[in-house]
Coordinates of C-alpha atoms in Angstrom, one line a residue:
Chain A
M1 CA 1.4 -13.6 -10.9
N2 CA 4.3 -11.7 -10.2
G3 CA 5.4 -12.3 -13.9
A4 CA 2.1 -11.0 -14.9
Y5 CA 2.7 -7.9 -12.9
W6 CA 6.4 -7.1 -14.3
G7 CA 5.0 -7.9 -17.7
L8 CA 1.7 -6.0 -17.5
T9 CA 3.7 -2.9 -16.0
T10 CA 6.2 -2.6 -18.6
L11 CA 3.9 -2.8 -21.3
D12 CA 2.1 0.2 -19.7
L13 CA 5.3 2.2 -19.1
L14 CA 5.8 1.6 -22.9
G15 CA 2.1 2.8 -23.5
K16 CA 1.0 -1.0 -25.2
L17 CA -0.9 -2.1 -22.4
D18 CA -3.9 -2.7 -25.0
A19 CA -1.9 -5.3 -26.5
L20 CA -3.6 -7.8 -24.2
D21 CA -7.3 -8.5 -23.8
S22 CA -7.8 -6.7 -20.0
N23 CA -10.8 -9.2 -19.7
E24 CA -8.8 -12.3 -19.7
V25 CA -6.4 -10.9 -17.5
I26 CA -9.0 -9.8 -15.0
Q27 CA -10.8 -13.1 -15.1
W28 CA -7.7 -15.2 -14.4
I29 CA -6.6 -12.7 -11.7
M30 CA -9.9 -13.2 -9.6
K31 CA -9.9 -17.2 -10.5
C32 CA -6.2 -16.8 -8.2
Q33 CA -8.2 -15.3 -5.2
H34 CA -8.7 -17.4 -2.2
E35 CA -11.3 -17.6 0.0
S36 CA -9.8 -15.8 2.8
G37 CA -9.1 -12.8 0.5
G38 CA -5.5 -13.3 -0.3
F39 CA -4.4 -14.1 -4.0
A40 CA -2.2 -17.1 -5.2
G41 CA 0.7 -17.1 -7.7
N42 CA -1.7 -19.0 -9.9
I43 CA -5.4 -20.7 -9.7
G44 CA -5.6 -23.6 -7.1
H45 CA -2.5 -22.4 -5.3
D46 CA -2.4 -21.0 -1.7
P47 CA -2.5 -17.4 -1.2
H48 CA 0.7 -15.0 -0.4
L49 CA 1.2 -11.5 -0.2
L50 CA 3.9 -11.5 -2.8
Y51 CA 0.8 -12.5 -5.0
T52 CA -2.0 -10.5 -3.2
L53 CA 0.2 -7.0 -3.9
S54 CA 0.7 -8.3 -7.7
A55 CA -2.6 -8.7 -8.3
V56 CA -3.8 -5.6 -7.1
Q57 CA -1.2 -3.7 -8.9
V58 CA -2.4 -5.6 -12.5
L59 CA -6.2 -4.6 -11.4
A60 CA -5.1 -0.9 -10.7
L61 CA -3.2 -0.9 -13.9
F62 CA -6.8 -1.8 -15.9
D63 CA -8.6 0.7 -13.3
K64 CA -10.6 -2.5 -12.4
L65 CA -10.1 -2.3 -8.8
N66 CA -14.0 -1.8 -8.2
V67 CA -14.2 -5.9 -8.9
L68 CA -12.5 -6.4 -5.7
D69 CA -14.0 -6.7 -2.4
A70 CA -11.2 -4.7 -1.0
D71 CA -12.1 -5.2 2.7
K72 CA -11.9 -8.9 2.1
V73 CA -8.3 -8.6 0.9
A74 CA -7.5 -5.8 3.5
N75 CA -8.7 -8.6 6.2
Y76 CA -6.5 -11.0 4.6
I77 CA -3.5 -8.6 4.8
S78 CA -4.4 -7.4 8.4
G79 CA -4.6 -10.7 9.5
L80 CA -0.9 -11.2 8.8
Q81 CA 0.7 -8.8 11.0
N82 CA 2.3 -10.0 14.1
E83 CA 2.6 -8.6 17.6
D84 CA 5.7 -6.8 17.3
G85 CA 4.1 -4.7 14.4
S86 CA 6.2 -7.2 11.3
F87 CA 4.5 -9.3 8.9
S88 CA 4.5 -12.8 7.7
G89 CA 4.1 -13.5 4.2
D90 CA 1.9 -16.0 4.3
E91 CA -0.2 -17.5 7.2
W92 CA 2.6 -20.0 8.1
G93 CA 5.5 -18.0 6.6
E94 CA 8.6 -16.0 7.8
V95 CA 9.0 -12.4 9.2
D96 CA 10.7 -10.2 6.4
S97 CA 10.7 -6.4 6.4
R98 CA 9.7 -7.1 2.6
F99 CA 6.8 -8.5 3.8
S100 CA 5.7 -4.9 5.7
Y101 CA 6.2 -3.2 2.4
L102 CA 4.0 -5.6 0.6
A103 CA 1.4 -5.4 3.2
I104 CA 1.8 -1.6 3.4
C105 CA 1.6 -0.9 -0.3
C106 CA -1.6 -3.0 -0.8
L107 CA -3.6 -1.5 1.7
S108 CA -2.4 1.8 0.7
I109 CA -3.9 1.1 -3.1
L110 CA -7.0 -0.1 -1.4
H111 CA -7.5 3.1 0.8
R112 CA -7.3 0.4 4.1
L113 CA -4.0 1.3 5.6
D114 CA -6.5 2.0 8.7
K115 CA -7.3 -1.8 9.0
M116 CA -4.0 -2.3 10.0
N117 CA -1.6 -1.2 13.3
V118 CA 0.7 1.6 10.9
E119 CA 2.6 2.6 14.2
K120 CA 3.6 -0.9 14.9
A121 CA 4.4 -1.7 11.7
V122 CA 6.6 1.6 11.1
N123 CA 8.4 1.0 14.5
Y124 CA 9.2 -2.7 13.5
I125 CA 10.8 -1.1 10.1
A126 CA 12.9 1.1 12.0
S127 CA 14.4 -1.4 13.8
C128 CA 15.8 -3.1 10.7
K129 CA 17.9 0.3 10.1
N130 CA 21.5 -0.2 10.3
V131 CA 24.5 1.8 11.5
D132 CA 25.1 2.5 7.6
G133 CA 21.9 4.0 6.9
G134 CA 20.7 1.2 5.4
F135 CA 18.0 -1.6 6.1
G136 CA 18.1 -5.3 6.2
C137 CA 15.2 -8.0 6.5
T138 CA 15.3 -8.0 10.2
P139 CA 16.9 -6.3 13.1
G140 CA 20.6 -6.9 12.4
G141 CA 20.2 -8.3 8.9
E142 CA 22.8 -6.5 6.4
S143 CA 22.2 -3.8 4.5
H144 CA 20.6 -4.6 0.8
A145 CA 19.4 -2.6 -1.7
G146 CA 16.1 -4.8 -2.2
Q147 CA 15.4 -4.6 1.4
I148 CA 16.3 -0.7 1.3
F149 CA 13.5 -0.1 -1.2
C150 CA 10.8 -1.9 0.7
C151 CA 11.6 -0.2 4.0
V152 CA 12.2 3.3 2.3
G153 CA 8.9 2.7 0.4
A154 CA 6.9 1.3 3.2
L155 CA 8.4 4.6 5.5
A156 CA 7.1 6.9 2.7
I157 CA 3.8 5.7 2.1
T158 CA 2.8 6.0 5.8
G159 CA 4.5 9.3 5.9
S160 CA 7.5 8.2 8.1
L161 CA 10.6 9.2 6.3
H162 CA 11.9 11.3 9.4
H163 CA 12.9 7.6 10.4
V164 CA 15.5 7.8 7.5
D165 CA 18.9 9.3 7.7
K166 CA 18.6 10.7 4.1
D167 CA 22.4 11.8 3.7
L168 CA 24.1 8.7 5.0
L169 CA 21.6 6.2 3.2
G170 CA 21.9 8.7 -0.1
W171 CA 26.0 8.0 0.3
W172 CA 25.4 4.4 0.9
L173 CA 23.0 4.4 -2.1
C174 CA 25.6 6.3 -4.5
E175 CA 28.3 4.2 -3.3
R176 CA 26.3 1.4 -5.1
Q177 CA 27.0 2.8 -8.4
V178 CA 30.2 1.3 -10.2
K179 CA 32.7 1.8 -12.8
S180 CA 30.7 0.7 -15.7
G181 CA 27.8 2.9 -14.5
G182 CA 25.6 0.0 -13.4
L183 CA 24.3 -0.6 -9.4
N184 CA 25.2 -3.1 -7.3
G185 CA 23.0 -4.2 -4.3
R186 CA 25.9 -4.6 -1.6
P187 CA 29.5 -3.4 -1.4
E188 CA 31.6 -5.5 -3.6
K189 CA 29.0 -7.4 -5.5
L190 CA 28.7 -7.3 -9.1
P191 CA 26.1 -4.6 -10.9
D192 CA 22.9 -6.0 -11.9
V193 CA 20.1 -4.0 -14.0
C194 CA 17.3 -4.7 -11.0
Y195 CA 19.3 -2.4 -8.4
S196 CA 18.7 0.4 -11.1
W197 CA 15.2 0.0 -9.8
W198 CA 15.9 -0.6 -5.9
V199 CA 18.5 1.6 -5.8
L200 CA 17.1 4.6 -7.9
S201 CA 13.5 4.4 -6.4
S202 CA 15.1 4.8 -2.8
L203 CA 17.2 7.8 -3.9
I204 CA 13.9 9.6 -5.5
M205 CA 11.9 8.8 -2.5
I206 CA 14.7 10.5 -0.2
D207 CA 15.3 13.2 -2.8
R208 CA 19.2 12.4 -3.4
V209 CA 18.9 11.0 -7.0
H210 CA 20.8 13.4 -8.2
W211 CA 23.8 12.0 -6.5
I212 CA 24.6 9.1 -8.8
N213 CA 25.5 9.3 -12.6
K214 CA 22.5 8.9 -14.2
D215 CA 24.3 9.0 -17.8
K216 CA 26.4 6.1 -17.1
L217 CA 23.5 4.4 -15.5
V218 CA 21.1 4.6 -18.6
K219 CA 24.2 3.4 -20.9
F220 CA 24.4 0.5 -18.6
I221 CA 20.7 -0.4 -18.8
L222 CA 20.7 -0.1 -22.6
N223 CA 24.1 -2.3 -22.8
C224 CA 21.9 -5.1 -21.3
Q225 CA 19.5 -5.0 -23.9
D226 CA 19.0 -7.9 -26.8
T227 CA 18.6 -5.3 -29.5
E228 CA 17.7 -8.2 -31.8
N229 CA 14.8 -9.9 -30.0
G230 CA 14.1 -7.1 -27.4
G231 CA 14.1 -7.7 -23.4
I232 CA 16.5 -6.7 -20.9
S233 CA 18.9 -8.7 -19.1
D234 CA 20.9 -8.3 -15.7
R235 CA 24.2 -7.5 -17.2
P236 CA 25.5 -6.9 -20.5
E237 CA 25.6 -10.2 -22.6
D238 CA 23.4 -12.6 -20.6
A239 CA 20.2 -13.8 -21.4
V240 CA 17.0 -11.7 -20.9
D241 CA 13.9 -12.2 -18.8
V242 CA 10.8 -10.4 -17.9
F243 CA 11.8 -9.7 -14.4
H244 CA 15.1 -7.7 -15.8
T245 CA 13.1 -6.1 -18.5
Y246 CA 11.1 -4.8 -16.1
F247 CA 13.5 -3.1 -13.7
G248 CA 15.5 -2.2 -16.5
V249 CA 12.6 -0.1 -18.1
A250 CA 11.5 1.2 -14.6
G251 CA 14.8 2.4 -13.9
L252 CA 14.7 4.1 -17.6
S253 CA 11.6 5.5 -16.5
L254 CA 12.7 7.0 -13.0
L255 CA 15.6 8.6 -15.2
E256 CA 13.0 10.1 -17.5
Y257 CA 14.1 8.1 -20.4
P258 CA 12.3 9.8 -23.2
G259 CA 9.3 7.6 -24.9
L260 CA 8.3 6.2 -21.2
K261 CA 5.6 6.8 -18.8
A262 CA 6.7 8.3 -15.2
I263 CA 6.5 5.5 -12.6
D264 CA 5.8 6.0 -9.1
P265 CA 8.8 4.9 -6.8
A266 CA 6.8 3.9 -3.8
H267 CA 3.7 2.5 -5.3
A268 CA 5.8 0.6 -8.4
L269 CA 3.0 1.8 -10.5
P270 CA 2.7 4.2 -13.5
V271 CA 2.2 7.7 -12.1
D272 CA -1.4 8.3 -13.8
V273 CA -2.7 5.1 -12.4
V274 CA -1.6 6.3 -8.9
N275 CA -3.0 9.5 -9.4
R276 CA -6.3 7.9 -10.4
I277 CA -6.1 5.9 -7.4
F278 CA -5.4 9.0 -4.9
F279 CA -6.5 11.9 -6.5
Q280 CA -9.6 10.2 -8.8
K281 CA -7.8 12.1 -11.8
Chain B
M1 CA 7.3 -49.7 -1.9
D2 CA 10.4 -51.3 -3.6
A3 CA 12.5 -49.3 -6.0
E4 CA 11.0 -51.1 -9.0
E5 CA 7.8 -49.7 -8.2
Q6 CA 8.9 -46.7 -7.4
K7 CA 9.8 -45.9 -11.0
L8 CA 6.5 -46.8 -12.4
P9 CA 4.3 -43.7 -13.0
L10 CA 1.5 -43.0 -10.1
S11 CA -1.2 -44.2 -12.6
Q12 CA 0.5 -47.1 -13.1
N13 CA 1.5 -47.9 -9.6
P14 CA -0.7 -50.3 -7.5
E15 CA -0.1 -48.3 -4.3
W16 CA -1.6 -45.2 -5.5
A17 CA -4.7 -47.1 -7.4
D18 CA -7.4 -46.2 -4.8
V19 CA -6.6 -42.2 -5.8
T20 CA -8.1 -40.2 -8.3
P21 CA -5.8 -37.5 -9.3
I22 CA -6.9 -34.1 -9.5
P23 CA -6.0 -32.1 -12.5
Q24 CA -5.1 -28.4 -12.5
D25 CA -7.8 -25.7 -13.4
D26 CA -6.3 -22.8 -15.6
G27 CA -9.9 -21.6 -16.6
P28 CA -11.2 -22.1 -19.9
N29 CA -8.6 -19.7 -21.6
P30 CA -5.4 -19.8 -19.8
V31 CA -3.6 -16.4 -20.3
V32 CA -0.3 -17.8 -19.6
P33 CA 0.0 -21.3 -19.8
I34 CA 2.9 -23.2 -18.6
A35 CA 4.2 -26.0 -20.9
Y36 CA 4.6 -28.3 -17.6
K37 CA 6.4 -31.8 -18.4
P38 CA 4.4 -34.8 -18.2
E39 CA 5.8 -35.9 -14.6
F40 CA 5.2 -33.0 -13.0
I41 CA 1.9 -32.5 -14.0
E42 CA 1.2 -36.1 -13.0
T43 CA 2.7 -35.6 -9.3
M44 CA 1.1 -32.4 -8.9
D45 CA -2.4 -33.9 -9.7
Y46 CA -2.1 -36.6 -7.2
F47 CA -0.5 -33.8 -5.0
R48 CA -3.9 -32.0 -5.1
A49 CA -5.9 -35.5 -4.5
V50 CA -3.9 -36.4 -0.9
Y51 CA -4.3 -32.4 0.1
K52 CA -7.6 -32.1 -0.6
A53 CA -8.2 -35.4 1.5
N54 CA -5.9 -34.5 4.4
E55 CA -4.0 -37.7 3.6
F56 CA -1.5 -37.6 6.2
S57 CA 0.7 -41.2 5.1
P58 CA 4.3 -42.3 4.2
R59 CA 3.1 -42.1 0.6
A60 CA 1.8 -38.7 1.0
L61 CA 4.8 -37.8 2.5
Q62 CA 7.1 -39.6 -0.4
L63 CA 4.7 -37.8 -2.7
T64 CA 5.8 -34.4 -1.3
L65 CA 9.5 -35.4 -1.7
Q66 CA 8.9 -35.8 -5.7
A67 CA 6.9 -32.7 -5.5
I68 CA 9.4 -30.7 -4.3
L69 CA 12.6 -31.8 -5.9
L70 CA 10.5 -31.0 -9.3
N71 CA 9.6 -27.7 -7.7
P72 CA 11.3 -26.8 -4.4
G73 CA 9.6 -23.1 -4.6
N74 CA 6.0 -24.5 -4.1
Y75 CA 5.2 -23.2 -0.7
T76 CA 2.3 -25.1 -0.2
V77 CA 3.6 -28.8 -0.7
W78 CA 6.2 -27.8 1.9
H79 CA 3.5 -26.8 4.3
F80 CA 1.4 -29.9 3.7
R81 CA 4.7 -31.7 4.3
R82 CA 5.1 -30.2 7.7
L83 CA 1.4 -31.3 8.7
I84 CA 2.3 -35.1 7.5
L85 CA 5.6 -34.9 9.8
D86 CA 4.0 -33.7 12.8
A87 CA 0.7 -35.9 12.3
L88 CA 3.1 -38.9 11.9
G89 CA 5.7 -38.3 14.5
I90 CA 8.4 -38.8 12.2
D91 CA 12.3 -38.0 14.1
L92 CA 13.0 -34.6 12.6
N93 CA 16.9 -35.1 12.7
E94 CA 16.3 -37.2 9.8
E95 CA 14.6 -34.8 7.8
L96 CA 16.9 -32.0 8.9
E97 CA 19.7 -34.4 7.1
F98 CA 17.5 -34.6 4.1
M99 CA 17.4 -30.7 4.0
S100 CA 21.0 -30.5 4.2
G101 CA 20.8 -32.8 1.0
I102 CA 18.8 -30.2 -1.4
S103 CA 20.1 -26.9 0.2
E104 CA 23.6 -27.2 -2.0
N105 CA 21.2 -27.1 -5.3
N106 CA 19.1 -24.4 -4.2
P107 CA 20.8 -22.0 -1.6
K108 CA 18.5 -19.2 -2.4
N109 CA 15.3 -20.6 -1.9
Y110 CA 13.0 -19.1 0.8
Q111 CA 11.2 -22.0 1.4
I112 CA 14.0 -24.3 2.0
W113 CA 15.3 -22.0 4.4
H114 CA 12.2 -21.9 6.1
H115 CA 11.4 -25.3 6.5
R116 CA 14.9 -25.8 8.1
R117 CA 14.2 -23.0 10.7
W118 CA 10.6 -25.0 11.7
I119 CA 12.7 -27.8 12.3
A120 CA 15.0 -26.4 14.1
E121 CA 12.8 -24.6 16.0
K122 CA 11.1 -27.8 17.3
L123 CA 14.4 -29.7 18.0
G124 CA 15.3 -26.6 20.3
T125 CA 18.9 -25.6 21.4
D126 CA 20.4 -29.3 20.9
V127 CA 21.0 -28.6 17.3
A128 CA 22.5 -25.1 17.7
S129 CA 25.8 -26.0 16.6
K130 CA 24.6 -28.6 14.1
E131 CA 22.9 -25.7 12.2
L132 CA 25.9 -23.3 12.8
D133 CA 27.8 -25.9 11.1
F134 CA 25.5 -26.1 8.3
T135 CA 24.9 -22.3 7.7
K136 CA 29.2 -22.8 7.9
E137 CA 28.9 -24.6 4.7
M138 CA 26.6 -22.7 2.8
L139 CA 28.7 -19.7 3.6
F140 CA 31.5 -21.5 2.3
L141 CA 29.9 -22.0 -1.2
D142 CA 28.9 -18.4 -1.0
A143 CA 30.2 -16.1 1.8
K144 CA 27.8 -13.7 1.2
N145 CA 24.4 -15.8 0.8
Y146 CA 21.8 -13.2 2.7
H147 CA 19.6 -16.2 3.4
A148 CA 22.4 -18.1 5.1
W149 CA 23.4 -15.0 7.0
S150 CA 19.6 -14.5 8.0
Y151 CA 19.5 -17.9 9.2
R152 CA 22.7 -18.0 11.3
Q153 CA 21.5 -14.8 13.1
W154 CA 18.1 -16.4 13.8
V155 CA 19.8 -19.2 15.3
L156 CA 22.0 -17.5 17.4
Q157 CA 19.4 -15.7 18.8
T158 CA 16.9 -18.7 19.1
L159 CA 19.2 -21.6 19.7
G160 CA 22.6 -19.9 21.0
G161 CA 26.1 -20.9 20.1
W162 CA 27.6 -17.5 20.3
E163 CA 30.8 -18.7 21.8
N164 CA 33.1 -19.0 18.7
E165 CA 30.8 -16.4 16.5
L166 CA 33.5 -13.4 16.7
N167 CA 36.2 -15.5 15.8
Y168 CA 34.3 -16.9 12.8
C169 CA 33.7 -13.4 11.5
H170 CA 37.6 -12.6 12.0
Q171 CA 38.3 -16.3 9.8
L172 CA 35.6 -15.2 7.3
L173 CA 37.6 -11.5 7.3
E174 CA 41.0 -13.1 7.0
E175 CA 39.8 -15.0 3.6
D176 CA 38.2 -11.8 2.3
V177 CA 38.4 -8.5 4.1
F178 CA 35.8 -6.8 1.6
N179 CA 33.1 -9.5 2.9
N180 CA 30.3 -6.8 4.1
S181 CA 28.2 -9.4 5.3
A182 CA 31.5 -10.6 7.7
W183 CA 31.7 -7.0 8.9
N184 CA 27.9 -6.6 9.5
Q185 CA 27.7 -10.1 11.4
R186 CA 30.7 -8.7 13.5
Y187 CA 28.5 -5.7 14.4
F188 CA 25.7 -8.3 15.5
V189 CA 27.9 -10.2 17.5
V190 CA 29.5 -7.0 19.2
T191 CA 26.4 -5.4 19.7
G192 CA 24.1 -8.7 20.5
S193 CA 26.4 -11.4 22.3
P194 CA 25.4 -12.2 25.7
L195 CA 29.0 -12.9 26.3
L196 CA 30.8 -9.9 25.1
G197 CA 29.4 -7.1 27.2
G198 CA 28.2 -5.1 24.4
L199 CA 29.5 -2.1 22.4
E200 CA 31.3 0.2 24.4
A201 CA 32.8 -3.1 26.5
M202 CA 34.2 -4.1 23.1
R203 CA 34.9 -0.7 21.5
E204 CA 38.6 -0.4 22.2
S205 CA 39.5 -4.3 20.8
E206 CA 37.4 -3.4 18.0
V207 CA 38.8 -0.2 17.0
K208 CA 42.1 -1.4 17.0
Y209 CA 41.2 -4.7 14.6
T210 CA 39.0 -2.4 12.1
V211 CA 42.3 0.0 11.9
E212 CA 44.6 -2.5 11.0
A213 CA 41.7 -4.1 8.4
I214 CA 41.7 -0.5 7.2
L215 CA 45.4 0.3 6.7
R216 CA 45.5 -3.4 4.6
S217 CA 42.8 -2.0 2.4
P218 CA 42.0 1.6 2.5
E219 CA 39.5 1.5 -0.5
N220 CA 37.6 -1.3 1.4
E221 CA 33.9 0.6 2.3
S222 CA 33.2 -1.6 4.9
P223 CA 35.7 -1.2 8.0
W224 CA 35.2 2.5 7.4
R225 CA 31.6 1.9 7.8
Y226 CA 32.2 -0.6 10.8
L227 CA 34.6 2.1 12.6
R228 CA 31.7 4.9 12.8
G229 CA 29.2 2.3 14.0
L230 CA 31.6 1.5 16.7
Y231 CA 30.7 5.2 18.2
K232 CA 26.9 4.8 17.7
N233 CA 25.1 7.6 19.4
D234 CA 28.8 8.6 20.9
P235 CA 29.8 11.2 18.5
K236 CA 32.1 13.0 20.9
S237 CA 34.1 9.9 21.5
W238 CA 34.2 9.4 17.9
I239 CA 35.8 12.9 17.4
S240 CA 38.3 12.7 20.5
D241 CA 39.3 9.2 19.9
P242 CA 43.0 9.7 18.4
Q243 CA 42.9 6.2 16.8
V244 CA 40.1 7.5 14.4
S245 CA 41.8 10.8 13.0
S246 CA 45.1 8.7 13.1
V247 CA 44.3 6.3 10.5
C248 CA 42.7 8.8 8.3
L249 CA 46.1 10.7 8.4
K250 CA 48.1 7.3 7.9
V251 CA 46.1 6.5 4.9
L252 CA 46.1 10.3 3.4
S253 CA 50.2 10.1 3.8
A254 CA 50.6 7.1 1.9
K255 CA 48.7 9.0 -0.9
A256 CA 46.7 6.1 -2.5
N257 CA 43.2 4.9 -2.0
H258 CA 42.0 7.8 0.2
V259 CA 38.6 8.3 -0.7
F260 CA 37.2 7.0 2.7
A261 CA 40.0 8.6 4.5
L262 CA 39.1 11.8 3.3
S263 CA 35.2 11.6 3.5
T264 CA 36.1 10.4 7.1
L265 CA 38.0 13.6 8.0
L266 CA 35.2 15.3 6.4
D267 CA 32.8 14.0 8.8
L268 CA 35.1 14.4 11.7
L269 CA 35.8 17.9 11.1
S270 CA 31.7 18.6 10.5
H271 CA 31.3 17.3 13.9
G272 CA 33.9 19.7 15.4
F273 CA 37.2 17.8 14.9
Q274 CA 40.1 20.5 15.3
A275 CA 42.7 19.3 12.8
N276 CA 46.1 20.1 13.4
Q277 CA 49.0 21.1 11.0
E278 CA 50.2 18.0 9.9
F279 CA 46.6 17.2 8.4
K280 CA 46.6 20.2 6.8
D281 CA 49.7 19.2 5.1
A282 CA 48.4 15.7 3.9
V283 CA 45.5 17.0 2.6
D284 CA 47.4 20.0 0.6
S285 CA 49.9 17.2 -0.6
L286 CA 46.8 15.5 -2.2
R287 CA 45.6 18.3 -4.4
P288 CA 45.6 17.9 -8.1
S289 CA 48.3 20.2 -9.8
N290 CA 45.7 21.3 -12.4
S291 CA 42.7 22.1 -9.8
D292 CA 41.5 25.6 -8.6
P293 CA 43.7 27.8 -6.1
P294 CA 43.8 26.0 -2.8
D295 CA 41.1 26.4 -0.6
S296 CA 41.8 28.1 2.8
D297 CA 39.2 26.0 4.5
L298 CA 40.4 22.1 5.1
A299 CA 37.0 20.7 4.8
K300 CA 36.3 22.7 1.4
A301 CA 39.7 21.2 0.3
I302 CA 39.0 17.9 1.1
C303 CA 35.7 18.0 -0.9
S304 CA 37.5 19.6 -4.0
I305 CA 39.7 16.7 -3.9
L306 CA 37.1 14.3 -3.4
R307 CA 35.5 15.7 -6.5
H308 CA 38.3 15.2 -8.4
V309 CA 39.2 11.9 -7.4
D310 CA 35.3 10.3 -7.1
P311 CA 34.0 12.2 -10.6
M312 CA 31.0 9.4 -10.3
R313 CA 29.8 11.2 -7.2
V314 CA 30.7 14.4 -7.9
N315 CA 27.5 15.8 -7.1
Y316 CA 27.4 14.3 -4.1
W317 CA 30.6 16.0 -3.2
T318 CA 29.6 19.3 -4.3
W319 CA 26.5 18.8 -2.1
R320 CA 29.0 18.3 1.0
K321 CA 30.9 21.3 -0.1
N322 CA 28.0 23.6 -0.4
K323 CA 26.4 22.2 2.8
L324 CA 29.4 23.8 4.6
P325 CA 29.2 26.4 7.1
L326 CA 30.8 29.7 5.7
S327 CA 33.9 29.7 7.4
V328 CA 35.1 27.1 9.9

């Protein structure tokens, strides 16, 4: 299911979503829905927040959110909220600030944020903030660009960015750019194309994206391209995959690279799709 | 079941003769059909059958093991395994041993860590030191493994075992002073350990420790941020503590790797620190020879140097410069 989201969103950003038969995709997605309302990674598997958001995002890409019983999906998601405001990923799963983002983003797309306790959810995310301005998976967990995207995204969607120390976090995020122009996810780690998305989207949401060197980052992403067979890898000379292809293209979209649709940094969907959802445009 | 029988495909194994396997339903026109291996297909077909029948039996437990070895990311299989372990009252210490075996090959698998947490929670405080030793082994393979750190923090908070944790952080930082995970853990211990008395009680010794680490590698981002964190919610002490300003001065005077020393001094100045002539001279001596005429304002001079020595973030340092009050 995540693979479907990565692949299809990439196609949409490239303006090629019609390369696939949308009816077949939608039929398959709806077969992955569990009686609880959540979606599984494939038919017959068990539901999880990870796949539920991807399923809803793909339906949004095809403008087919109307095939969903939004209340049913929303009930599944709000049922995963814990007493302290955090979210579990599934009925027996662990707690992680990533799951707070998945829940908030998904309920936002479904216009059902009122189904959860937003205040408690926001307070839990704020408790994952560290002294370097970043966020971890749980209170006390090390700051990590992927977790930062989830926390900043959730706070942006719920109008709670006042919990972010934008200048401090912005500096931590722009420190992630290394000599090659690529971005890493934590200090002293190797750069990876996927952080083009996690770091850039966070910087955009807090209005600090001009603090990094955009030209060098564009060059780094383009250097990770397989120029013969297509696709993008984690770093130059490595094998390509759909995960890094999505993050590379989405990163280039955030950098306003010509020929790509704009992507919304919080909902991780093309801006025209987000406009359709929230403004019926 | 003897070894001979175990090797037989399930469909030919008499022990499984009573079970009708349930094939995967991909729908009539699968969009993304996956080319599974025959062994995987058979195992999962039998798994679906025992799962559907809620069969909590030794053979079903064995089957979940087979399924897990084929795909350790299938959280449904793990969940079912926990139900069987519960139902059969299996000794969870054995399960913990089994887990250690498969963790080394799957150090970043969410389900494996989650399963381990479930077992340890049931076994309680008796396994605290065992679990801390286990994460130590995993961190020996990769000292920045996010899952291992997350689990270790959970063990400390839930099962205890704080006694040697600060020492462990020290050991890791001796091995690699650039390990940001170890610095983060150090902060977690200093602020969270019930044995140490909290941040303020630990501040003096921690500042000393951090200053030494900075002087060994002034280009290391982590201890600089850690130093700032030691004065959380107490900017007054941060500005007035001579240990903070003097480590900046020492690094500036050494004239190498001084980006974080400059940025820390800039932060101090922005919060009201009054720098004496020594600081001004040290900053002035770092001014690139080809740069503009010297700024009379120290904070502005620092921003100009940072723009020069850290060109990747030139826009950030320009912003810092523009944000400064007109004359300090």
